[in-house]
Amino acid sequence: MSIRLNEDAEVVRLIREGLEKKGGYCPCRFERKEEYKCICEEFKAQMADPAFEGYCHCMLYYKSKD
Ligand code: SF4
């Protein structure tokens, strides 16, 4: 399993800017809940799921199975 940033530097820049504005909470979600603090609970679960491969909700990170 490996995690990398989105290959598009502009996406990374925009999401990081959004994270900064929201104090570390997911910029793609409306509410500032603990579970939405980056790295959010959803992506943590996806990282732990051996069957999952793909981007996190915001597309900042990409998880590969191998
Ligand atoms: S891991 Fe991705 S979806 Fe989750 S909070 Fe961070 S940027 Fe948003």
XYZ file of N, CA, C and O and ligand atoms in Angstrom:
272
model
N 0.840 -1.193 0.000
C 0.000 0.000 0.000
C 0.878 1.248 0.000
O 1.885 1.305 0.695
N 0.524 2.232 -0.817
C 1.257 3.496 -0.769
C 0.316 4.668 -1.008
O -0.721 4.517 -1.662
N 0.708 5.800 -0.458
C -0.093 7.018 -0.577
C 0.769 8.070 -1.260
O 1.938 8.238 -0.910
N 0.175 8.751 -2.221
C 0.912 9.854 -2.856
C -0.031 11.041 -3.046
O -1.261 10.893 -2.935
N 0.554 12.191 -3.359
C -0.257 13.366 -3.657
C -0.805 13.264 -5.073
O -0.240 12.558 -5.921
N -1.865 13.978 -5.346
C -2.401 14.078 -6.702
C -1.271 14.539 -7.637
O -0.454 15.395 -7.259
N -1.234 13.976 -8.831
C -0.168 14.309 -9.786
C -0.330 15.723 -10.352
O 0.602 16.269 -10.944
N -1.509 16.308 -10.155
C -1.771 17.658 -10.655
C -1.413 18.678 -9.555
O -2.115 18.805 -8.552
N -0.333 19.401 -9.753
C 0.172 20.337 -8.740
C -0.835 21.438 -8.417
O -0.878 21.949 -7.297
N -1.661 21.791 -9.397
C -2.658 22.841 -9.174
C -3.755 22.358 -8.216
O -4.214 23.117 -7.357
N -4.157 21.111 -8.349
C -5.143 20.524 -7.424
C -4.558 20.532 -6.014
O -5.204 20.959 -5.063
N -3.319 20.099 -5.888
C -2.652 20.055 -4.584
C -2.599 21.460 -3.979
O -2.927 21.664 -2.804
N -2.255 22.431 -4.785
C -2.164 23.813 -4.307
C -3.533 24.297 -3.800
O -3.650 24.859 -2.713
N -4.570 24.064 -4.592
C -5.911 24.534 -4.229
C -6.437 23.862 -2.960
O -7.008 24.522 -2.092
N -6.234 22.560 -2.854
C -6.742 21.846 -1.672
C -5.959 22.279 -0.425
O -6.544 22.499 0.636
N -4.659 22.441 -0.573
C -3.854 22.881 0.574
C -4.260 24.285 1.024
O -4.300 24.575 2.212
N -4.576 25.131 0.057
C -5.048 26.484 0.362
C -6.369 26.393 1.133
O -6.580 27.081 2.126
N -7.256 25.507 0.654
C -8.552 25.302 1.316
C -8.378 24.765 2.728
O -9.068 25.192 3.650
N -7.442 23.847 2.896
C -7.177 23.280 4.225
C -6.689 24.366 5.183
O -7.106 24.420 6.341
N -5.839 25.224 4.682
C -5.319 26.305 5.518
C -6.437 27.246 5.954
O -6.550 27.609 7.121
N -7.306 27.584 4.998
C -8.427 28.497 5.293
C -9.383 27.889 6.300
O -10.023 28.599 7.065
N -9.509 26.559 6.277
C -10.460 25.894 7.183
C -9.790 25.348 8.443
O -10.390 24.568 9.167
N -8.585 25.754 8.691
C -7.907 25.350 9.922
C -7.636 23.865 10.006
O -7.659 23.296 11.099
N -7.408 23.231 8.849
C -7.057 21.807 8.840
C -8.243 20.878 8.627
O -8.077 19.667 8.534
N -9.441 21.463 8.531
C -10.622 20.634 8.257
C -10.799 20.504 6.748
O -10.393 21.381 5.984
N -11.419 19.408 6.347
C -11.589 19.107 4.928
C -12.252 20.261 4.177
O -13.349 20.682 4.537
N -11.596 20.773 3.144
C -12.168 21.887 2.395
C -13.349 21.485 1.511
O -14.080 22.343 1.028
N -13.529 20.193 1.304
C -14.606 19.715 0.431
C -15.885 19.414 1.207
O -16.846 18.920 0.637
N -15.863 19.674 2.500
C -17.051 19.407 3.318
C -17.458 20.671 4.039
O -16.618 21.477 4.421
N -18.748 20.806 4.227
C -19.292 22.029 4.790
C -18.999 22.162 6.284
O -18.576 23.217 6.748
N -19.230 21.073 7.031
C -19.099 21.131 8.492
C -17.654 20.941 8.962
O -16.881 20.247 8.322
N -17.333 21.579 10.094
C -16.013 21.384 10.710
C -16.159 20.375 11.842
O -16.271 20.754 13.009
N -16.221 19.118 11.492
C -16.342 18.053 12.490
C -14.985 17.391 12.674
O -14.185 17.352 11.734
N -14.793 16.808 13.858
C -13.535 16.131 14.165
C -13.173 15.093 13.098
O -12.017 14.972 12.688
N -14.180 14.353 12.641
C -13.937 13.296 11.648
C -13.512 13.847 10.280
O -13.037 13.099 9.422
N -13.686 15.151 10.095
C -13.322 15.782 8.823
C -11.965 16.475 8.883
O -11.585 17.199 7.967
N -11.251 16.279 9.996
C -9.906 16.863 10.071
C -8.971 16.033 9.203
O -8.963 14.808 9.276
N -8.172 16.694 8.372
C -7.288 15.984 7.455
C -6.134 15.302 8.221
O -5.474 15.967 9.021
N -5.863 14.061 8.113
C -6.507 13.117 7.184
C -7.819 12.616 7.797
O -7.804 12.086 8.899
N -8.899 12.783 7.065
C -10.239 12.483 7.580
C -10.448 10.980 7.846
O -9.713 10.138 7.332
N -11.490 10.708 8.630
C -11.809 9.315 8.985
C -12.125 8.485 7.733
O -11.771 7.312 7.658
N -12.797 9.104 6.766
C -13.166 8.364 5.556
C -11.918 7.837 4.825
O -11.853 6.677 4.443
N -10.910 8.725 4.678
C -9.722 8.279 3.946
C -8.889 7.323 4.791
O -8.256 6.422 4.242
N -8.915 7.489 6.117
C -8.205 6.539 6.982
C -8.790 5.140 6.789
O -8.063 4.147 6.719
N -10.120 5.077 6.684
C -10.783 3.784 6.480
C -10.433 3.227 5.100
O -10.203 2.021 4.937
N -10.363 4.113 4.115
C -10.002 3.662 2.757
C -8.551 3.172 2.715
O -8.238 2.211 2.017
N -7.678 3.824 3.493
C -6.271 3.380 3.541
C -6.178 1.988 4.162
O -5.340 1.181 3.783
N -7.061 1.749 5.132
C -7.031 0.456 5.832
C -7.732 -0.650 5.052
O -7.580 -1.829 5.371
N -8.481 -0.274 4.020
C -9.247 -1.248 3.236
C -8.371 -1.813 2.100
O -8.033 -1.092 1.168
N -8.007 -3.094 2.177
C -7.121 -3.659 1.154
C -7.725 -3.652 -0.251
O -6.995 -3.707 -1.244
N -9.036 -3.520 -0.345
C -9.701 -3.542 -1.661
C -9.769 -2.145 -2.291
O -10.052 -2.003 -3.476
N -9.492 -1.102 -1.495
C -9.654 0.259 -2.026
C -8.415 0.759 -2.739
O -7.302 0.633 -2.267
N -8.654 1.364 -3.895
C -7.601 2.073 -4.623
C -8.245 3.329 -5.190
O -9.320 3.271 -5.786
N -7.635 4.490 -4.992
C -8.199 5.712 -5.564
C -7.886 6.944 -4.752
O -7.080 6.915 -3.831
N -8.548 8.031 -5.138
C -8.336 9.330 -4.495
C -9.181 9.470 -3.240
O -10.243 8.863 -3.136
N -8.718 10.330 -2.341
C -9.563 10.708 -1.210
C -10.664 11.617 -1.755
O -10.620 12.043 -2.910
N -11.628 11.925 -0.921
C -12.799 12.723 -1.306
C -12.410 14.023 -2.028
O -13.002 14.398 -3.032
N -11.392 14.709 -1.534
C -10.932 15.989 -2.113
C -9.976 15.812 -3.287
O -9.612 16.797 -3.921
N -9.510 14.597 -3.477
C -8.522 14.283 -4.512
C -7.129 14.838 -4.212
O -6.318 15.021 -5.123
N -6.855 15.100 -2.939
C -5.493 15.535 -2.573
C -4.545 14.326 -2.590
O -3.421 14.436 -3.077
N -5.029 13.205 -2.043
C -4.207 11.996 -1.947
C -4.711 10.886 -2.857
O -5.919 10.814 -3.142
N -3.770 10.033 -3.245
C -4.139 8.836 -4.014
C -3.541 7.618 -3.307
O -2.350 7.597 -2.972
N -4.389 6.636 -3.087
C -3.900 5.398 -2.470
C -3.795 4.303 -3.506
O -4.746 4.024 -4.251
N -2.612 3.674 -3.573
C -2.408 2.508 -4.432
C -2.402 1.265 -3.552
O -1.923 1.320 -2.423
N -2.939 0.173 -4.088
C -2.977 -1.064 -3.318
C -1.582 -1.614 -3.083
O -1.324 -2.274 -2.098
N -0.675 -1.375 -4.045
C 0.671 -1.918 -3.864
C 1.736 -0.826 -3.841
O 1.469 0.347 -3.956
S -7.759 13.177 3.300
Fe -8.563 14.166 1.502
S -10.780 14.083 1.751
Fe -9.857 13.692 3.719
S -9.749 15.672 4.714
Fe -7.802 15.353 3.711
S -8.028 16.310 1.747
Fe -10.104 16.048 2.541
